[in-house]
């Protein structure tokens, strides 16, 4: 006679529903679409699962995974950005080797639009999604994975998901440290809203660089969520009207920086004789402007490649997958848009002769 006790019967969804005093459909929604269930009811169901030792059967998720298509979804903040175009190219490099098609979606910094893309991509039965999230809604993304969709975060880290990012805080510290080292004491950070995680990281890096210098004054101004050249150009006049003492600008991406430089030139400021500008990303246009841009380089294509490799690995492994968090170093690239600050006087009142920089 065996000394082992009989295994207790496994709890079912019906048992969970009965204990939580909800319908079976509500329990199913908590498992598959938690964002559709109120927080109180969701917690009630989760407590019942824990009390009963409920374990979801992996077979159903594996069956859903086996019916996925060869498509891969990539959701970025701005598909028109050269940085995200390079990320997408890296994703395509890896996907092509695996005979997969990449579908690019642009959230335009809109949470609701991002959510609709999640729904649309799942409806197309993509194998996985790489997303640079506007705002990470963990229950929504977790439910996608529970339904067989692998998810990898780009420029955002969370312990429950694979992620790929650059050390944005460290890169920002290098950028502002460079301006401080040149002698700038009045410095502006120009950025899209800080509720976008990577821009908040860069602000924190800028603050960290300035913290050890009592004479450094750091101001911040926000542009639109896409942070393009038009927004950067408009920020030049706004900032220098309110803060004419500023001599150094750190922009959260290169498009903002290039637009800012254009606006400054129209106002008669010379770069770098009157003011200095640093960007972030090192897009192709940063190298070939009339005044080449000092910037923080991100390995954009490699970000896309590595994120896609992680996504495909998770799609293949299923529940046995172990999450990885990959962080690349940022590199300050010094070009001609930065120099020592002016020692006095106002800039030229007429636009400068830009041909002198050719």
Tab-separated table of C-alpha atoms in Angstrom, residues 176-188 209-210 212-219 245-249 276 339-342:
chain	number	residue	atom	x	y	z
A	176	UNK	CA	24.371	67.853	-19.750
A	177	UNK	CA	27.775	67.102	-18.236
A	178	UNK	CA	29.306	68.042	-21.587
A	179	UNK	CA	27.496	71.403	-21.595
A	180	UNK	CA	28.540	72.066	-18.001
A	181	UNK	CA	32.130	71.149	-18.825
A	182	UNK	CA	32.126	73.751	-21.610
A	183	UNK	CA	31.098	76.404	-19.087
A	184	UNK	CA	27.314	76.590	-19.571
A	185	UNK	CA	25.393	77.420	-16.405
A	186	UNK	CA	21.911	78.225	-17.781
A	187	UNK	CA	20.658	75.071	-19.508
A	188	UNK	CA	17.250	74.092	-20.880
A	209	UNK	CA	24.319	65.939	-14.000
A	210	UNK	CA	23.339	69.376	-12.710
A	212	UNK	CA	26.622	68.538	-8.234
A	213	UNK	CA	26.993	72.080	-9.578
A	214	UNK	CA	25.498	74.794	-7.384
A	215	UNK	CA	25.774	77.476	-10.067
A	216	UNK	CA	23.980	75.455	-12.771
A	217	UNK	CA	20.333	76.370	-13.360
A	218	UNK	CA	18.275	73.799	-15.254
A	219	UNK	CA	14.856	74.629	-16.746
A	245	UNK	CA	19.928	83.881	-20.152
A	246	UNK	CA	19.976	80.313	-21.524
A	247	UNK	CA	23.125	79.365	-23.433
A	248	UNK	CA	22.859	75.570	-23.519
A	249	UNK	CA	20.015	73.356	-24.806
A	276	UNK	CA	24.989	75.276	-27.862
A	339	UNK	CA	31.121	75.162	-27.676
A	340	UNK	CA	31.931	77.509	-24.819
A	341	UNK	CA	29.151	80.010	-23.982
A	342	UNK	CA	29.263	83.613	-25.140
